[in-house]
mmCIF file of C-alpha atoms in Angstrom:
data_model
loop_
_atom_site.group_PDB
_atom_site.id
_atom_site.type_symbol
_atom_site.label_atom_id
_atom_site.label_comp_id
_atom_site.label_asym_id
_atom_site.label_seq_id
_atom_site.Cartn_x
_atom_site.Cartn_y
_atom_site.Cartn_z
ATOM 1 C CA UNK A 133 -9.404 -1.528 -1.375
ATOM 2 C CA UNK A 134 -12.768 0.106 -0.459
ATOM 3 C CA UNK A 135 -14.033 2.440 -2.877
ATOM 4 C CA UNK A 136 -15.844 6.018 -2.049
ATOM 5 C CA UNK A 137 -19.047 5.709 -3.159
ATOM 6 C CA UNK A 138 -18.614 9.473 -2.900
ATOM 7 C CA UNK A 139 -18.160 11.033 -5.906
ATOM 8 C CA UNK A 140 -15.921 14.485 -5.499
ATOM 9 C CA UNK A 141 -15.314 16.989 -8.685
ATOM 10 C CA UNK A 142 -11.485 17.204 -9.145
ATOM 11 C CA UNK A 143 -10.387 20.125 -11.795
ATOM 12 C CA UNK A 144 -6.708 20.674 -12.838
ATOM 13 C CA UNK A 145 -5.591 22.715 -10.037
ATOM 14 C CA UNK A 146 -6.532 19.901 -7.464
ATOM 15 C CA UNK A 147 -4.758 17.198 -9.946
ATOM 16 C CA UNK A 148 -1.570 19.966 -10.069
ATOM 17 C CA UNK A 149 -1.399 19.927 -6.322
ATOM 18 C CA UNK A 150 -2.053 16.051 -5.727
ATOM 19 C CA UNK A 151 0.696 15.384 -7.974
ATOM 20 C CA UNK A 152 2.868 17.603 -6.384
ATOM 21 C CA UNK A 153 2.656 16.104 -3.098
ATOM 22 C CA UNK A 154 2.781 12.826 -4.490
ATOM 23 C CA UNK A 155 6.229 13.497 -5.654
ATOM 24 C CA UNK A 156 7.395 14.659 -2.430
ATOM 25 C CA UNK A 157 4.631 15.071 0.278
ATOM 26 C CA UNK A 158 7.021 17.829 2.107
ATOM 27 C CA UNK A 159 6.856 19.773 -0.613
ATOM 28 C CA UNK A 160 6.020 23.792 1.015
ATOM 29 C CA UNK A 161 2.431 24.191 0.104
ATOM 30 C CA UNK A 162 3.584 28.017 -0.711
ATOM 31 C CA UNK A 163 6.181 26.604 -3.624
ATOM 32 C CA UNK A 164 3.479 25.163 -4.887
ATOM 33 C CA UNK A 165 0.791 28.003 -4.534
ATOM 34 C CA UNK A 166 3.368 30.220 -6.774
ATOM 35 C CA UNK A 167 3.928 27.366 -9.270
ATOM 36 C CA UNK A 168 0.277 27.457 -9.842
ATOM 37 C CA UNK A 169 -1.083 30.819 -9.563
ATOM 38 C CA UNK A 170 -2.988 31.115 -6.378
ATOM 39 C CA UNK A 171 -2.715 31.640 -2.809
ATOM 40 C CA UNK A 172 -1.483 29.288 -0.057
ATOM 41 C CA UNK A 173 -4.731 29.621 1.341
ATOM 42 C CA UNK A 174 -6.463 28.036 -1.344
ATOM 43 C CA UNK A 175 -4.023 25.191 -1.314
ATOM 44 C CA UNK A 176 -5.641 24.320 2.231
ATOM 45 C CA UNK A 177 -8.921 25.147 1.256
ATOM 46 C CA UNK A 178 -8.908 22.515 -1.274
ATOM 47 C CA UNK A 179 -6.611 19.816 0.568
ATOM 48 C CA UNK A 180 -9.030 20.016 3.096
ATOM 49 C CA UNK A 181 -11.772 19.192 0.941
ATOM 50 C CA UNK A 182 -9.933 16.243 -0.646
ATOM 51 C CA UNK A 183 -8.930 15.068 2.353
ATOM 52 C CA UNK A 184 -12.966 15.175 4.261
ATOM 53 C CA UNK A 185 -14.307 13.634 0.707
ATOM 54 C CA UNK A 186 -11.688 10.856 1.533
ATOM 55 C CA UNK A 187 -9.552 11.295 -1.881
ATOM 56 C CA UNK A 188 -6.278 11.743 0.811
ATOM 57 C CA UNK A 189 -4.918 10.643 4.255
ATOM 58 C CA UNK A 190 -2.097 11.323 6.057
ATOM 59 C CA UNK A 191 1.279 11.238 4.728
ATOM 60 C CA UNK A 192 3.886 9.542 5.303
ATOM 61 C CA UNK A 193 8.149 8.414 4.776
ATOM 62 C CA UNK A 194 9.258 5.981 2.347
ATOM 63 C CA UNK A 195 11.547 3.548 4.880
ATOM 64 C CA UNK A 196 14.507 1.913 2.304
ATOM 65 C CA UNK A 197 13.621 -1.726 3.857
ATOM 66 C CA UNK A 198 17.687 -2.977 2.578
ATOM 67 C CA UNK A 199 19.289 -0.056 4.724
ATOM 68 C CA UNK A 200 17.178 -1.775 7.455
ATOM 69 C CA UNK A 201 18.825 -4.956 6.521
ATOM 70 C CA UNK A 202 15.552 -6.309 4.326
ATOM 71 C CA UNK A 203 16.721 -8.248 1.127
ATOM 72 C CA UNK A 204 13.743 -10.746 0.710
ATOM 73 C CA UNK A 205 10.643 -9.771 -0.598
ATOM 74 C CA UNK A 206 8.115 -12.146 -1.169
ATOM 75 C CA UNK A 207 4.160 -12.672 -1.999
ATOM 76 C CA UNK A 208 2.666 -15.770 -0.616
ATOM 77 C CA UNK A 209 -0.714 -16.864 -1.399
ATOM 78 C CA UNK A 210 -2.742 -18.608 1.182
ATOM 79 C CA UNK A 211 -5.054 -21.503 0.754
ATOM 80 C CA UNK A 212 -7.797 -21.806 3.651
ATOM 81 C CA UNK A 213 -9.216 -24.154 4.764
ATOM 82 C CA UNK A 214 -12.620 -22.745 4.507
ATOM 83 C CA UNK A 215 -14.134 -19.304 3.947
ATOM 84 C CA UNK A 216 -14.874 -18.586 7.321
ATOM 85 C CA UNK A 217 -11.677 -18.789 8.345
ATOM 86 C CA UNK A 218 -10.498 -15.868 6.846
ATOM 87 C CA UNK A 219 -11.198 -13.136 9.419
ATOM 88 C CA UNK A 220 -9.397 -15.181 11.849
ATOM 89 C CA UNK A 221 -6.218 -15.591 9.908
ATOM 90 C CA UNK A 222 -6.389 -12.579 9.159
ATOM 91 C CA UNK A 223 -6.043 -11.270 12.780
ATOM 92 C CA UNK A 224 -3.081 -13.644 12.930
ATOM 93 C CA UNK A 225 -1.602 -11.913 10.291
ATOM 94 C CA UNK A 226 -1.402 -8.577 11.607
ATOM 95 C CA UNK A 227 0.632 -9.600 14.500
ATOM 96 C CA UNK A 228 3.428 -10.780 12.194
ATOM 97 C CA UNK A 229 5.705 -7.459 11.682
ATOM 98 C CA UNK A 230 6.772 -8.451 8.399
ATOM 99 C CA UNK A 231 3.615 -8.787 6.931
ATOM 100 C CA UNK A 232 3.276 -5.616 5.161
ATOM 101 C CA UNK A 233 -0.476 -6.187 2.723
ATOM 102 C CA UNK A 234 -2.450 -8.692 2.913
ATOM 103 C CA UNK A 235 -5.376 -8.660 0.039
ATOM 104 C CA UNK A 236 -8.629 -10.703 0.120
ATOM 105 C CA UNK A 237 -8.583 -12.467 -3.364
ATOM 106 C CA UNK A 238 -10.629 -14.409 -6.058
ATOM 107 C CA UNK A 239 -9.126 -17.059 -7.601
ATOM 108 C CA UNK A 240 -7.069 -20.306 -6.329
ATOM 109 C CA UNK A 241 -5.878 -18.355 -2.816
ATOM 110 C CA UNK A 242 -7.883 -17.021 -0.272
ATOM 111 C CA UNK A 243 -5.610 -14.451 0.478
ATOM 112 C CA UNK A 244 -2.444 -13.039 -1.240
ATOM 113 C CA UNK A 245 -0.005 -11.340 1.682
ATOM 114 C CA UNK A 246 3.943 -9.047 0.839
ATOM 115 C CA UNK A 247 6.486 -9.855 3.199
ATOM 116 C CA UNK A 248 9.451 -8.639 3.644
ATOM 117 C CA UNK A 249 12.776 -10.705 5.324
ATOM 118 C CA UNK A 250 16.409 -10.765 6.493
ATOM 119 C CA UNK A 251 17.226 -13.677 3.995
ATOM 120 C CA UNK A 252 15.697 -16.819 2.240
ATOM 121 C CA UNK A 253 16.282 -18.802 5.852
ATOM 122 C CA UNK A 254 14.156 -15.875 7.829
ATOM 123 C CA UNK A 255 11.837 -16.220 4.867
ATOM 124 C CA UNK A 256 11.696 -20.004 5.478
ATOM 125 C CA UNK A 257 10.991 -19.434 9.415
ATOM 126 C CA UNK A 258 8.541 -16.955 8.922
ATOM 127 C CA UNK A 259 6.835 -19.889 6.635
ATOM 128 C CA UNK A 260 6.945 -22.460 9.143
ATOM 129 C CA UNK A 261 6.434 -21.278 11.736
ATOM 130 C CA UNK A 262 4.125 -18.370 11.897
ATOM 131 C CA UNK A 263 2.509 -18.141 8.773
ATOM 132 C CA UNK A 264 1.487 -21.975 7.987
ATOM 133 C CA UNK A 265 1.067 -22.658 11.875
ATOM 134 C CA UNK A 266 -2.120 -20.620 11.281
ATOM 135 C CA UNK A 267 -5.304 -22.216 12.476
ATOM 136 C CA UNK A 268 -7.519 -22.500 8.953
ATOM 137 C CA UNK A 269 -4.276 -22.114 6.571
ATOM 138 C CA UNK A 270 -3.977 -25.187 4.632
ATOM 139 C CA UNK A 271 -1.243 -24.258 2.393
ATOM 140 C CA UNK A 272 0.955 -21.564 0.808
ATOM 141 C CA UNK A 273 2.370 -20.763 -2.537
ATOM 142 C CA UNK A 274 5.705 -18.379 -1.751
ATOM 143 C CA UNK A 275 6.654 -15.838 -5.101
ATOM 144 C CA UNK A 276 10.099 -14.161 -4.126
ATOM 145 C CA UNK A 277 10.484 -10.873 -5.820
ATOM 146 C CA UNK A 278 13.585 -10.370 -7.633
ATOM 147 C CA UNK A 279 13.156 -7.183 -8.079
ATOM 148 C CA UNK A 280 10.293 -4.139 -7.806
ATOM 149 C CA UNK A 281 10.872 -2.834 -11.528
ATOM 150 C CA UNK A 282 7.562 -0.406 -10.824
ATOM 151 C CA UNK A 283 6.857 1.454 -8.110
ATOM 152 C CA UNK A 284 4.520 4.742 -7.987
ATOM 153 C CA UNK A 285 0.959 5.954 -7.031
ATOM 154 C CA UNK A 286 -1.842 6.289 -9.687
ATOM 155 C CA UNK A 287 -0.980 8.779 -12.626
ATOM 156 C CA UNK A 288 -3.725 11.695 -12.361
ATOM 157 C CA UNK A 289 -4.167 12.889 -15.953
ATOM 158 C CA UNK A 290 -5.107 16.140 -17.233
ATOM 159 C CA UNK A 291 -8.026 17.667 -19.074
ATOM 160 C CA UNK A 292 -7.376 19.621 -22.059
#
């Protein structure tokens, strides 16, 4: 994650909107003008300064990934070979669909990827045959989640 070196003021009523739309980002921006006080205008007005200082982009569904037939989630770090042969792996790793992050790390791995799969034996496959047939990957280290027991955006407190 890059950080903004870009610092932007954010009062209450920008805090008020962002976690409005964080609950549900097709929220009407006029429901939430007259929970707050002001016009729908000034709703825009400020999203649009949030958005060109780069505090929000986009939006965008939540996909239920077990409807779509998704019951294996897993995070698998990856040992390189060498340092340099992270960009490239990384390039392989955005054609695999089921790659959904991949984070450059410190520690033991190189790089820490979340997958998502069918079942344990797509899981396997997707092991042997894509992700450790890599050029530069050495080894893996595969961490099946159980269960996501947490899952939200940053809390955005307010100022008394």
């Amino acid at each position: 994650m890059r950080i903004n070196q870009l610092q932007i003021e954010i009062d209450g009523i920008d805090k008020e909107i962002l976690r409005d739309l964080m609950e549900d980002a097709r929220k009407p921006i006029l429901q939430i003008a007259k929970k707050i006080g002001i016009s729908g205008a000034a709703i825009h007005q400020r999203l649009r300064k949030l958005e060109q200082a780069g505090v929000i982009s986009g939006s965008k569904f939540t996909v239920d990934i077990k409807v779509l037939g998704y019951s294996t989630m897993a995070f698998v770090g990856i040992y390189l070979d060498k340092a340099s042969s992270n960009s490239d792996a990384v390039r392989e790793l955005k054609k695999i669909p089921e790659v959904l992050e991949c984070h450059y790390t410190t520690g033991n791995w190189s790089i820490l990827i979340k997958i998502i799969c069918k079942d344990n034996e797509h899981l396997m496959q997707l092991l042997n045959k894509k992700i450790q047939a890599i050029k530069g990957v050495s080894r893996t280290e595969t961490f099946i989640s159980l269960d996501q027991q947490i899952d939200r955006q940053i809390q955005l407190e307010v100022r008394s």
